[in-house]
Coordinates of C-alpha atoms and ligand atoms in Angstrom, one line a residue:
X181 CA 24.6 1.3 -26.3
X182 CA 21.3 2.0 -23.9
X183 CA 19.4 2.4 -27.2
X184 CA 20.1 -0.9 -28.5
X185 CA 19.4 -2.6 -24.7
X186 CA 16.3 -0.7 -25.0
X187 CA 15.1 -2.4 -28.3
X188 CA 15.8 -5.6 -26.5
X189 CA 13.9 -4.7 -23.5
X190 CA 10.8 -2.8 -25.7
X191 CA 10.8 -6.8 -27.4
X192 CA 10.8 -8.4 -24.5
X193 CA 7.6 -7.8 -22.8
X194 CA 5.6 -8.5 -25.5
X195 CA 7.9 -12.0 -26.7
X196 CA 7.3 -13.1 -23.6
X197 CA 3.5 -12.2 -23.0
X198 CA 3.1 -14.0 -26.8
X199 CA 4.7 -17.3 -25.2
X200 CA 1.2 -18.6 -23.2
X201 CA -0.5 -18.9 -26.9
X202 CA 1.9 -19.1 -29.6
X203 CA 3.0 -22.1 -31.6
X204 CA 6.1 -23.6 -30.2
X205 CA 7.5 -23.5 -34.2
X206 CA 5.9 -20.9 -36.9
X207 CA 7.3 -23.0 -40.1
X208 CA 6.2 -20.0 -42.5
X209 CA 8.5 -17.4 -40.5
X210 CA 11.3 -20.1 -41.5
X211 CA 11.4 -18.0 -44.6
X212 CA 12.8 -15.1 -42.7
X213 CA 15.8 -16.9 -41.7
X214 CA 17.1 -15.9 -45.2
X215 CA 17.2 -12.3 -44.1
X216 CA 21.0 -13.4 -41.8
X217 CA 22.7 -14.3 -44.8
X218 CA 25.0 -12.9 -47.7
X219 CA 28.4 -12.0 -47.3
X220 CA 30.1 -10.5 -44.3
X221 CA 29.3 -6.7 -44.7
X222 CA 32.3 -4.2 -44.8
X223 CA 30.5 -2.0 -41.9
X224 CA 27.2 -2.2 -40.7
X225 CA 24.3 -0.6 -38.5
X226 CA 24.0 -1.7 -34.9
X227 CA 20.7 -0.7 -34.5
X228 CA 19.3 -2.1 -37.8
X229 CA 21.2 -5.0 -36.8
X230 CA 19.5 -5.8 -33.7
X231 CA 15.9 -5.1 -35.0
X232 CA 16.4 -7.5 -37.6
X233 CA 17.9 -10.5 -34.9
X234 CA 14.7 -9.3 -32.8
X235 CA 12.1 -9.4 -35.6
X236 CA 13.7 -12.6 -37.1
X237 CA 14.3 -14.3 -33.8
X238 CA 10.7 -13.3 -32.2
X239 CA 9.3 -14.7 -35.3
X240 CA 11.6 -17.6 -36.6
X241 CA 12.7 -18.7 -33.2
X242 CA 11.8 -22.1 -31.3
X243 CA 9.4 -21.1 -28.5
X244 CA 11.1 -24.1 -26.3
X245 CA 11.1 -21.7 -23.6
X246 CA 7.5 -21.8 -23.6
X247 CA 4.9 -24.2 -22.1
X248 CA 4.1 -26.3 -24.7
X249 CA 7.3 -27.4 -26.3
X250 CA 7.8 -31.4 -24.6
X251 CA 10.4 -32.2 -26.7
X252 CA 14.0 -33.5 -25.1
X253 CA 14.0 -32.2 -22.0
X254 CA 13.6 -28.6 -21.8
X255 CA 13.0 -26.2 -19.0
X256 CA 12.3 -22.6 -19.4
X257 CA 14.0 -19.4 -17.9
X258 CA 12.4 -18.0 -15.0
X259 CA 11.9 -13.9 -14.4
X260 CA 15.0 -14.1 -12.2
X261 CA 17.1 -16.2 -14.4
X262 CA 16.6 -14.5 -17.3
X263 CA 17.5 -11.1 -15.2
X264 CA 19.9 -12.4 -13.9
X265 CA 21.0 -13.9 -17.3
X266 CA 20.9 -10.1 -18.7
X267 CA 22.7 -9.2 -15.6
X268 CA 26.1 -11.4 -16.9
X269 CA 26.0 -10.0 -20.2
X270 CA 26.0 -6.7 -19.1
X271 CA 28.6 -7.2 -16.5
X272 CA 30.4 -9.8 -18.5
X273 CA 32.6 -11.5 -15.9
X274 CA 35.4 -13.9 -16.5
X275 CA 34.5 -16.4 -14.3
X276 CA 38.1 -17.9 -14.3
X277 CA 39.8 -16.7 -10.8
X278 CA 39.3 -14.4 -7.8
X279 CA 41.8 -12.0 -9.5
X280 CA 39.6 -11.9 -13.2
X281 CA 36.3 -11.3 -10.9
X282 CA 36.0 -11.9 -7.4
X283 CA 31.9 -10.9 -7.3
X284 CA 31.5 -13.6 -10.1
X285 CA 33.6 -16.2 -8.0
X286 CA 31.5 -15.5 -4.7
X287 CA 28.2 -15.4 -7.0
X288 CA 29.4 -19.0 -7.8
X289 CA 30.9 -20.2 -4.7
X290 CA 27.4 -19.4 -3.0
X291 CA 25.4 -20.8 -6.0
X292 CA 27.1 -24.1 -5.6
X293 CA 26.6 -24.6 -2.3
X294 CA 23.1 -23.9 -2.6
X295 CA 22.8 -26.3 -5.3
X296 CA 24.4 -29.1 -3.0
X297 CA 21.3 -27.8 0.0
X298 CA 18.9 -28.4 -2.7
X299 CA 19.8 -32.0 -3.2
X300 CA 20.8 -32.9 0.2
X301 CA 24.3 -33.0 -0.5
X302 CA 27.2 -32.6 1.7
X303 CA 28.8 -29.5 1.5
X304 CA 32.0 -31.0 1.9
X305 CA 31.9 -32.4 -2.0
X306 CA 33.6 -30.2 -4.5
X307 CA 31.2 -28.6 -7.4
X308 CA 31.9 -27.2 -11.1
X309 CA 29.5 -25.4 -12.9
X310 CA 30.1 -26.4 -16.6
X311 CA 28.0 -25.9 -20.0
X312 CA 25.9 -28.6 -20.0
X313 CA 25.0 -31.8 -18.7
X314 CA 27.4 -33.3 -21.0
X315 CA 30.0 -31.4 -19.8
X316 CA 29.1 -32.6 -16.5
X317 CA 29.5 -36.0 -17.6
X318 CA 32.3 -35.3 -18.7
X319 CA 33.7 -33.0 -15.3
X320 CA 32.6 -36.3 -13.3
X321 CA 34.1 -39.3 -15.3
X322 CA 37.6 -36.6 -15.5
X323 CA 37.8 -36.8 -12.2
X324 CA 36.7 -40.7 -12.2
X325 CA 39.5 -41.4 -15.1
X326 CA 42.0 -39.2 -13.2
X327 CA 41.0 -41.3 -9.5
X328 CA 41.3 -44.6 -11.9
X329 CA 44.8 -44.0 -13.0
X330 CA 45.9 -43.1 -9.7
X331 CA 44.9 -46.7 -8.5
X332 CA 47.2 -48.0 -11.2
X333 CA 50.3 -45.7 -10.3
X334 CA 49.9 -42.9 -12.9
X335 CA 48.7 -39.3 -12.8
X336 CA 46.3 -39.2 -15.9
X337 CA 46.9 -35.6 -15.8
X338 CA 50.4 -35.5 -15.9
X339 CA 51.2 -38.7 -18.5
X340 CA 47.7 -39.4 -20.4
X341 CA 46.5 -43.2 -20.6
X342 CA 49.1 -44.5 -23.2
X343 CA 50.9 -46.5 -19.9
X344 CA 47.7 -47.6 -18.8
X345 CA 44.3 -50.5 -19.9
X346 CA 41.6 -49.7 -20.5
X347 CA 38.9 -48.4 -18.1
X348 CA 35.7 -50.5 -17.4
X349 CA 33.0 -48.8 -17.2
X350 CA 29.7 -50.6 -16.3
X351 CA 26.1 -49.1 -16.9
X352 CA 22.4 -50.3 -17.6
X353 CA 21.0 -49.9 -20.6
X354 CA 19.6 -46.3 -19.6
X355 CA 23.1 -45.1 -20.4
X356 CA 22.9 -41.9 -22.0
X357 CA 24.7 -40.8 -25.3
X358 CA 26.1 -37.6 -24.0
X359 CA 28.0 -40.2 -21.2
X360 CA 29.2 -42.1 -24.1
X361 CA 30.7 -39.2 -25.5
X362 CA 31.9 -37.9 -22.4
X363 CA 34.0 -41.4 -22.5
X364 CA 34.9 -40.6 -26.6
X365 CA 36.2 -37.1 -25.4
X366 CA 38.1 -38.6 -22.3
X367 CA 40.5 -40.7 -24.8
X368 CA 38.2 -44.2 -23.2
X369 CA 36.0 -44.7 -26.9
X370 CA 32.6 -44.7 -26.3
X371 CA 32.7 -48.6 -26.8
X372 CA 34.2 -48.4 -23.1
X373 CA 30.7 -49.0 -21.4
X374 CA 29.4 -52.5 -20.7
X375 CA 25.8 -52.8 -20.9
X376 CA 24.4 -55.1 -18.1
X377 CA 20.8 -54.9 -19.4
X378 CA 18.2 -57.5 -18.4
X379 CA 15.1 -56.5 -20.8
X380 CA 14.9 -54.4 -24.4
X381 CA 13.9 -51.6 -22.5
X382 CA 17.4 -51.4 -20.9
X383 CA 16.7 -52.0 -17.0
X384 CA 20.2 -53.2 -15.3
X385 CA 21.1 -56.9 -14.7
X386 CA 22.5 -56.7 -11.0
X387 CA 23.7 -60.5 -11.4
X388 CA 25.6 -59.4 -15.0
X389 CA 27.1 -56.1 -13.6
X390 CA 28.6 -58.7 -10.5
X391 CA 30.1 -60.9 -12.7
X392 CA 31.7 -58.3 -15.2
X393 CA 33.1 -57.3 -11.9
X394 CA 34.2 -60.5 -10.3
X395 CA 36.1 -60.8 -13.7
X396 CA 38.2 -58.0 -13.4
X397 CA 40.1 -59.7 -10.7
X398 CA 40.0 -56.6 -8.5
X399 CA 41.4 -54.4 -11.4
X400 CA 39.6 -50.6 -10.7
X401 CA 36.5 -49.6 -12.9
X402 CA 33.5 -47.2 -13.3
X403 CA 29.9 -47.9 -13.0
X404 CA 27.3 -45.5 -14.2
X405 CA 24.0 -45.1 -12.6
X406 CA 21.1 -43.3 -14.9
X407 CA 19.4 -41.4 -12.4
X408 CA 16.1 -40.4 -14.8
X409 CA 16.3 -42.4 -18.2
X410 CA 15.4 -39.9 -21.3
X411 CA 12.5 -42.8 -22.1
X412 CA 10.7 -42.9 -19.8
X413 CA 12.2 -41.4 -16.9
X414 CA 13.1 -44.4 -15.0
X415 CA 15.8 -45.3 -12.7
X416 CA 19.0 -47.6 -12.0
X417 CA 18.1 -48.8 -8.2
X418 CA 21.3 -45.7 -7.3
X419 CA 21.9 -47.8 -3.7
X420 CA 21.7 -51.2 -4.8
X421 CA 25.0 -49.9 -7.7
X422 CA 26.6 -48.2 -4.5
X423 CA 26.6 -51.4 -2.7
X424 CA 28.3 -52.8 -5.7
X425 CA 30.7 -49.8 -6.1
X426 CA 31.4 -50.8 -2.5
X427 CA 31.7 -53.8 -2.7
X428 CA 34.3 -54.0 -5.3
X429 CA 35.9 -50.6 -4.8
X430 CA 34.6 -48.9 -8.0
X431 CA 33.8 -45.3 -8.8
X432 CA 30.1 -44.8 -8.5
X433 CA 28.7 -42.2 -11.1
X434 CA 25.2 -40.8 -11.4
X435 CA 23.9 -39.2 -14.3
X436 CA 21.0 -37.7 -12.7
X437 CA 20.5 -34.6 -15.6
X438 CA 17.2 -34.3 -14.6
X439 CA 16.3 -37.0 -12.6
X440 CA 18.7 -35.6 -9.2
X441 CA 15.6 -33.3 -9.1
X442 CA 13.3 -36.2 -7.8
X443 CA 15.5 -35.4 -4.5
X444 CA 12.9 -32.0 -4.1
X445 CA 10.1 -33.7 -3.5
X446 CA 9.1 -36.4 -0.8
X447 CA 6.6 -38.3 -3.5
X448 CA 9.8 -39.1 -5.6
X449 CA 12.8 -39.3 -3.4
X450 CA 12.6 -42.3 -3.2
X451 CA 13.9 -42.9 -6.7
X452 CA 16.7 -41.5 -6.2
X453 CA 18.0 -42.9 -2.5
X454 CA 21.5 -43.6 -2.4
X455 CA 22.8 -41.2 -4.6
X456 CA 24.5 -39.3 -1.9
X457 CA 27.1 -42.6 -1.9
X458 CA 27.9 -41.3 -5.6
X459 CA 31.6 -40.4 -5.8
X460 CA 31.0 -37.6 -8.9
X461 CA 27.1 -36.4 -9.9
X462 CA 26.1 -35.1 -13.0
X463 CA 23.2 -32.5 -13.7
X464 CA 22.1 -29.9 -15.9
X465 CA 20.3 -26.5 -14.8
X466 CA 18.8 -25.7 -18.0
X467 CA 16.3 -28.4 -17.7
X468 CA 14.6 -28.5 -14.6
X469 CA 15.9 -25.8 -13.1
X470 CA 14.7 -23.5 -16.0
X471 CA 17.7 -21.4 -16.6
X472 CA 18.9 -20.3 -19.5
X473 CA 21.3 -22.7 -22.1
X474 CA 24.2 -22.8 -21.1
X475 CA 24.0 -24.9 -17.8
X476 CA 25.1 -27.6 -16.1
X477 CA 26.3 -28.5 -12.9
X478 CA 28.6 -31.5 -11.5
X479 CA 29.5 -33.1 -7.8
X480 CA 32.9 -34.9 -6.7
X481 CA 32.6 -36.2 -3.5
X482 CA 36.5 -35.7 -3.0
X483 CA 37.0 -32.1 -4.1
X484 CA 40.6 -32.6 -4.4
X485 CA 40.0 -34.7 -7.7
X486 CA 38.7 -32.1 -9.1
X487 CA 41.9 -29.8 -9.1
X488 CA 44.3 -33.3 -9.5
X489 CA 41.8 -33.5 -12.8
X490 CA 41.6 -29.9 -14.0
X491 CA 44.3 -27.4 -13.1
X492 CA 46.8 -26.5 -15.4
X493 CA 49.7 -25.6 -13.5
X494 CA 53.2 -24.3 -15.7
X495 CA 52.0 -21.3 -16.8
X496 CA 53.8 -18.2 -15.0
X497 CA 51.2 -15.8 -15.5
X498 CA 47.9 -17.8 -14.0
X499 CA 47.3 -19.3 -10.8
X500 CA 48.7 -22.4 -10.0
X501 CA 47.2 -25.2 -7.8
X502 CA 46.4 -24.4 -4.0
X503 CA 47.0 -20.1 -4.8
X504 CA 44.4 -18.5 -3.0
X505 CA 43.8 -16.3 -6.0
X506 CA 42.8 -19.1 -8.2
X507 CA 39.1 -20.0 -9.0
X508 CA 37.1 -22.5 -10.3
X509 CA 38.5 -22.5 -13.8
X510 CA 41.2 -24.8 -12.0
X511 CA 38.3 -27.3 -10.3
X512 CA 36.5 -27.6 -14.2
X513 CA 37.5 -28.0 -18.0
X514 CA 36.5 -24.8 -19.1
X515 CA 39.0 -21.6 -18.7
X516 CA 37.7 -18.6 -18.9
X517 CA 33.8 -18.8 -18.4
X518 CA 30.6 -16.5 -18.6
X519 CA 29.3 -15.8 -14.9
X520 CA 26.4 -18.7 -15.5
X521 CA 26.2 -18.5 -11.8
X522 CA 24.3 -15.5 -11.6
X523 CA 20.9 -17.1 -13.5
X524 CA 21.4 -20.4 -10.8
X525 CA 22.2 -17.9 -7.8
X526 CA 18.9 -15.7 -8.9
X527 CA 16.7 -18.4 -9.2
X528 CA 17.8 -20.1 -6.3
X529 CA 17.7 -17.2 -4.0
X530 CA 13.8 -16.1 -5.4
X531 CA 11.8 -19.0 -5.4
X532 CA 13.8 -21.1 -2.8
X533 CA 13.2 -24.7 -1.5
X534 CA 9.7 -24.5 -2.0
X535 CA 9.0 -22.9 -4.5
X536 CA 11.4 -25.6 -6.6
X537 CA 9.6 -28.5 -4.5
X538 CA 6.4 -27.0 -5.5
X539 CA 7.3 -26.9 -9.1
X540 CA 8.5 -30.5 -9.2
X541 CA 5.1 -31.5 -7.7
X542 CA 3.4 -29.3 -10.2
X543 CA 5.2 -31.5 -12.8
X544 CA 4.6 -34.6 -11.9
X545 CA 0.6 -34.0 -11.5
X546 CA 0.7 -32.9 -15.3
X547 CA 2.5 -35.8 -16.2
X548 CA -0.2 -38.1 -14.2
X549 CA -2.9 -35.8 -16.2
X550 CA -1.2 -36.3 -19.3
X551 CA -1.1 -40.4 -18.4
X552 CA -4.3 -40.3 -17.5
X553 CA -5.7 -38.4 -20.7
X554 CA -3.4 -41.4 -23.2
X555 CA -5.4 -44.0 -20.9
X556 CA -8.6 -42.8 -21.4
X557 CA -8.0 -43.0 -25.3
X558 CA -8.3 -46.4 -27.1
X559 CA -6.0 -44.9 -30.0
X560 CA -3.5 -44.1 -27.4
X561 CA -1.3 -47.2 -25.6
X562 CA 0.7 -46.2 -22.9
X563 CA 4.6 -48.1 -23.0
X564 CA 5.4 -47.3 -19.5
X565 CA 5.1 -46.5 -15.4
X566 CA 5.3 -42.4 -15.0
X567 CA 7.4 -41.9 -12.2
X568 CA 8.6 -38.2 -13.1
X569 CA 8.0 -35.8 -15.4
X570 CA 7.9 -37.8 -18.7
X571 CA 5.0 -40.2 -20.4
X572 CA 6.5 -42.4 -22.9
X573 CA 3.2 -43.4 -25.3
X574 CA 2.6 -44.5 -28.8
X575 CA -0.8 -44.4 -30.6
X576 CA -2.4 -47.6 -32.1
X577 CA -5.4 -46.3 -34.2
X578 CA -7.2 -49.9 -35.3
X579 CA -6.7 -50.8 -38.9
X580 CA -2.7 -49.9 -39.0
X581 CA -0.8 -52.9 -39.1
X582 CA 3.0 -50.6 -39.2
X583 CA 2.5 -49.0 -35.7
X584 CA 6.3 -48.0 -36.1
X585 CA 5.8 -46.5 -39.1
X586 CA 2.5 -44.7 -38.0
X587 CA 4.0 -43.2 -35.0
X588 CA 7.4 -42.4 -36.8
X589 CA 5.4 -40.1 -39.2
X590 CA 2.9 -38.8 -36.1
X591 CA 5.6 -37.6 -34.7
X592 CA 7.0 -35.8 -37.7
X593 CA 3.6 -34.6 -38.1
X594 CA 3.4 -33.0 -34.7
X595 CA 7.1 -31.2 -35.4
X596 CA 5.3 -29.6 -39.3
X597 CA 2.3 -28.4 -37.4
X598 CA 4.2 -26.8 -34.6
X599 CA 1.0 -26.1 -32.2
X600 CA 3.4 -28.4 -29.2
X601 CA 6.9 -30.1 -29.7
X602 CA 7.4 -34.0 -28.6
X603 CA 9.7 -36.2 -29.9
X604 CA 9.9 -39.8 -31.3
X605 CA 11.8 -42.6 -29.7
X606 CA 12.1 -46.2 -29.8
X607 CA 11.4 -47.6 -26.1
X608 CA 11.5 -51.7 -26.1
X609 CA 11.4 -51.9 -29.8
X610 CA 8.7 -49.8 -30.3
X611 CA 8.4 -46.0 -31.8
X612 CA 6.9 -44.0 -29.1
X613 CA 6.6 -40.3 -28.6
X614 CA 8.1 -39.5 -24.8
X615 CA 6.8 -35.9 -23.6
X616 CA 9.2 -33.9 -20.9
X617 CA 7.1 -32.0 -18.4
X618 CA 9.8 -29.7 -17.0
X619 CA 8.9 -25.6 -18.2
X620 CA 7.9 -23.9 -15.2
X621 CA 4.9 -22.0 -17.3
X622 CA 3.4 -25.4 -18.4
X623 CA -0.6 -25.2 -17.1
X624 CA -3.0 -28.2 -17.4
X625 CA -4.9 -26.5 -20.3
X626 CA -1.5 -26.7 -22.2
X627 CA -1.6 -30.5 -21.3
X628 CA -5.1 -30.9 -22.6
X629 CA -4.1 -28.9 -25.8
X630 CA -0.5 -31.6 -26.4
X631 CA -3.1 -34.3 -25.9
X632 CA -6.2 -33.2 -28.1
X633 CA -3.2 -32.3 -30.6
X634 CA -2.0 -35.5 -30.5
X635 CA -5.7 -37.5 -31.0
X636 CA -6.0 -34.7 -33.8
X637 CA -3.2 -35.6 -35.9
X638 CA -3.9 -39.3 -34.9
X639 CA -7.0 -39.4 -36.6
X640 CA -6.0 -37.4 -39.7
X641 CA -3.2 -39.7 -40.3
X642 CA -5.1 -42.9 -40.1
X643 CA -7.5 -41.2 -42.3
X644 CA -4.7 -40.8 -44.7
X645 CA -3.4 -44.4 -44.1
X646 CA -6.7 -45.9 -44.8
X647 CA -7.0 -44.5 -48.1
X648 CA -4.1 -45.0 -49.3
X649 CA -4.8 -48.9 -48.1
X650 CA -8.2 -48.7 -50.1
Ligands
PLP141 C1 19.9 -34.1 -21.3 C2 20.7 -35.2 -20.7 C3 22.1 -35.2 -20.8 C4 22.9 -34.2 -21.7 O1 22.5 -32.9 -21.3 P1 23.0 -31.7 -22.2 O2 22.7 -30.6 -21.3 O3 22.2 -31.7 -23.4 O4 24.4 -31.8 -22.5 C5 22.7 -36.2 -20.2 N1 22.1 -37.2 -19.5 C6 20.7 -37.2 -19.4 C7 20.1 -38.3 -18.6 C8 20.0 -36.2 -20.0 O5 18.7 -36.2 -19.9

């Protein structure tokens, strides 16, 4: 078995000394993804096996954990994640209970209460660390759903929603998809969510949201505040939606993915003030926090939902609710769980407050470079404020008269040439490209290099555009 680590490890140092310079996506080493196929074989090689996942993968594979790839929004690993990361393979923990691993329970235990001193948090709330951001949505709204019925008379838990109406649920326009879903999931439909937008771009009508409210006749509901909108990287005004949540005795969700980490630094705080009134938080770890896939993290302000949600009493052989051997498998949806703490508790521990506060800043200076270098380019029109970590942007070379269209192909240009990843969206109508700044490797040459890119393929495209026009 060492042998076969050691091929990893022999790969690693040079994968990861190759990340600085190489493309994000090599399209011609696509070709080598025929090599996995065929049928299942009756017996195999383990060592052939793993050189061929490490020469295919090396080669083939999307460098998203290197500093160029702006697409979504995708962090890196760190050194100590990644060892750490190693780390829970080799000592592959079940996470479910104090009995299956106490040392991966602790790991986790301290890892969450760091995360909660990194935000500002009350160590009082109750914490899950789940798969994704998604799943944290979906942890959250559980517990909302479960705290919903109970204001009607029924344990969700115990008797489902068939007894029950339907939830409101109340969000800007900023709503993400992977809320929607949690909703879908949840047994709500993702048509649950009332948009109180004022604009195309999706910013929240206050007055709206009031009178959805007022019209529920005091019935319970949801509202969900987008704490870092995938555009742009905007926010709902978090306070002014607790007020409301106070005011009418809702839930008050935050989807702050990767927004919760404008809480690190004093120059973007501010965006995110109130969210300690939240009653459940939702965030992921793989983005800004730049460990590796699979992490996310959520907050309940009441901890207590969080079991009333997720335990699984009846079966004689687990932990029931309240035993002292149980663990957090009975305070989340998942069972048993890879230690995913261990990356979060390495990370954390190594680079601490400041060296996370430092990285935000780091951030949001390249994302001011990366405004500044669109502004300085008439072919370039920037769609919005940068706030955070993402410039939302769209080019308007003169002579185009289907700016959609242009921007639609630049961006499936920039994914064919693979040199930096960004994606296409439409913000306020129009098809922009929205960069994510979050990879702790990311330098300012790599932001010069996604910008000259950019005015590269911008002019070779118009080039084209024009003579097809002539
Ligand atoms: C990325 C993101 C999510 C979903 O995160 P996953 O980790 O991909 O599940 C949810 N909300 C927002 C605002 C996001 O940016």
């Amino acid at each position: 078995m060492s042998d076969l680590l050691g091929q990893v490890h022999a790969a690693a140092g040079p994968y990861l000394a190759s990340l600085a310079s190489r493309p994000v996506q090599d399209s011609q080493a696509l070709s080598l993804l025929a090599e996995l196929g065929g049928p299942l074989p009756e017996s195999g090689d383990a060592a052939e096996v793993v050189e061929r996942l490490l020469r295919v993968g090396t080669a083939a594979g999307t460098a998203s954990a290197g500093p160029r790839f702006f697409h979504f929004v995708t962090g890196g690993v760190t050194p100590a994640a990644l060892a750490a990361d190693w780390t829970a393979a080799l000592l592959d923990q079940n996470a479910f209970s104090k009995i299956s691993s106490p040392f991966a329970h602790e790991v986790e235990a301290v890892a969450l209460g760091w995360l909660k001193e990194l935000f500002g948090l009350p160590a009082s709330w109750g914490g899950a660390l789940v798969g994704s951001a998604t799943f944290a949505n979906f942890t959250s709204l559980g517990c909302a759903t479960h705290w919903w019925g109970f204001q009607h008379g029924v344990d969700t838990a115990e008797d489902g929603l068939a007894e029950l109406p339907r939830m409101p649920v109340l969000s800007s326009g900023y709503v993400h998809a992977s809320a929607r879903k949690a909703l879908q999931m949840l047994g709500h439909g993702r048509n649950s969510v009332t948009v109180c937008a004022r604009d195309g771009v999706g910013r929240v009508d206050l007055g709206v949201m009031r009178r959805h409210l007022d019209s529920l006749k005091g019935a319970p509901a949801v509202i969900i505040a987008n704490a870092g909108e995938v555009n742009a990287g905007d926010f709902d005004p978090v306070g002014e939606l607790a007020d409301l949540a106070r005011e009418f005795g809702c839930w008050l969700h935050v989807d702050g993915a990767f927004g919760l980490f404008a809480r690190l630094s004093p120059r973007t705080s501010h965006l995110v003030a109130g969210v300690d009134r939240a009653d459940s938080i939702a965030a992921d770890a793989h983005k800004w926090l730049n460990v590796p896939y699979e992490s996310g993290f959520a907050f309940v302000k009441d901890q207590a939902r969080l079991g009333a949600a997720f335990g699984m009493p009846g079966a004689a052989y687990l932990p029931g609710p309240g035993d002292p051997a149980g663990g957090y498998a009975l305070y989340g949806p998942e069972s048993s769980r890879r230690a995913r703490s261990l990356p979060i508790f390495a990370t954390l521990a190594a680079y601490g407050k400041r060296g996370h506060r430092d990285m935000v800043e780091r951030h949001l200076d390249l994302a001011q470079q990366l405004a500044a270098r669109v502004d300085a380019a008439p072919e370039l029109e920037r769609l919005a404020d940068v706030q955070l970590c993402i410039v939302c942007f769209r080019a308007v070379p003169t002579g185009v008269a289907d700016l959609d269209d242009f921007n639609r192909r630049l961006g499936a240009a920039l994914l064919a040439d693979g040199r930096v990843y960004a994606g296409t969206t439409v913000y306020d109508g129009k098809v922009a490209l929205r960069p994510a700044i979050v990879n702790w490797r990311t330098t300012e040459a790599d932001i010069d290099v996604f910008a000259d890119v950019v005015l590269e393929l911008t002019h070779k495209l118009s080039q084209e555009v024009g003579t097809r026009a002539s």
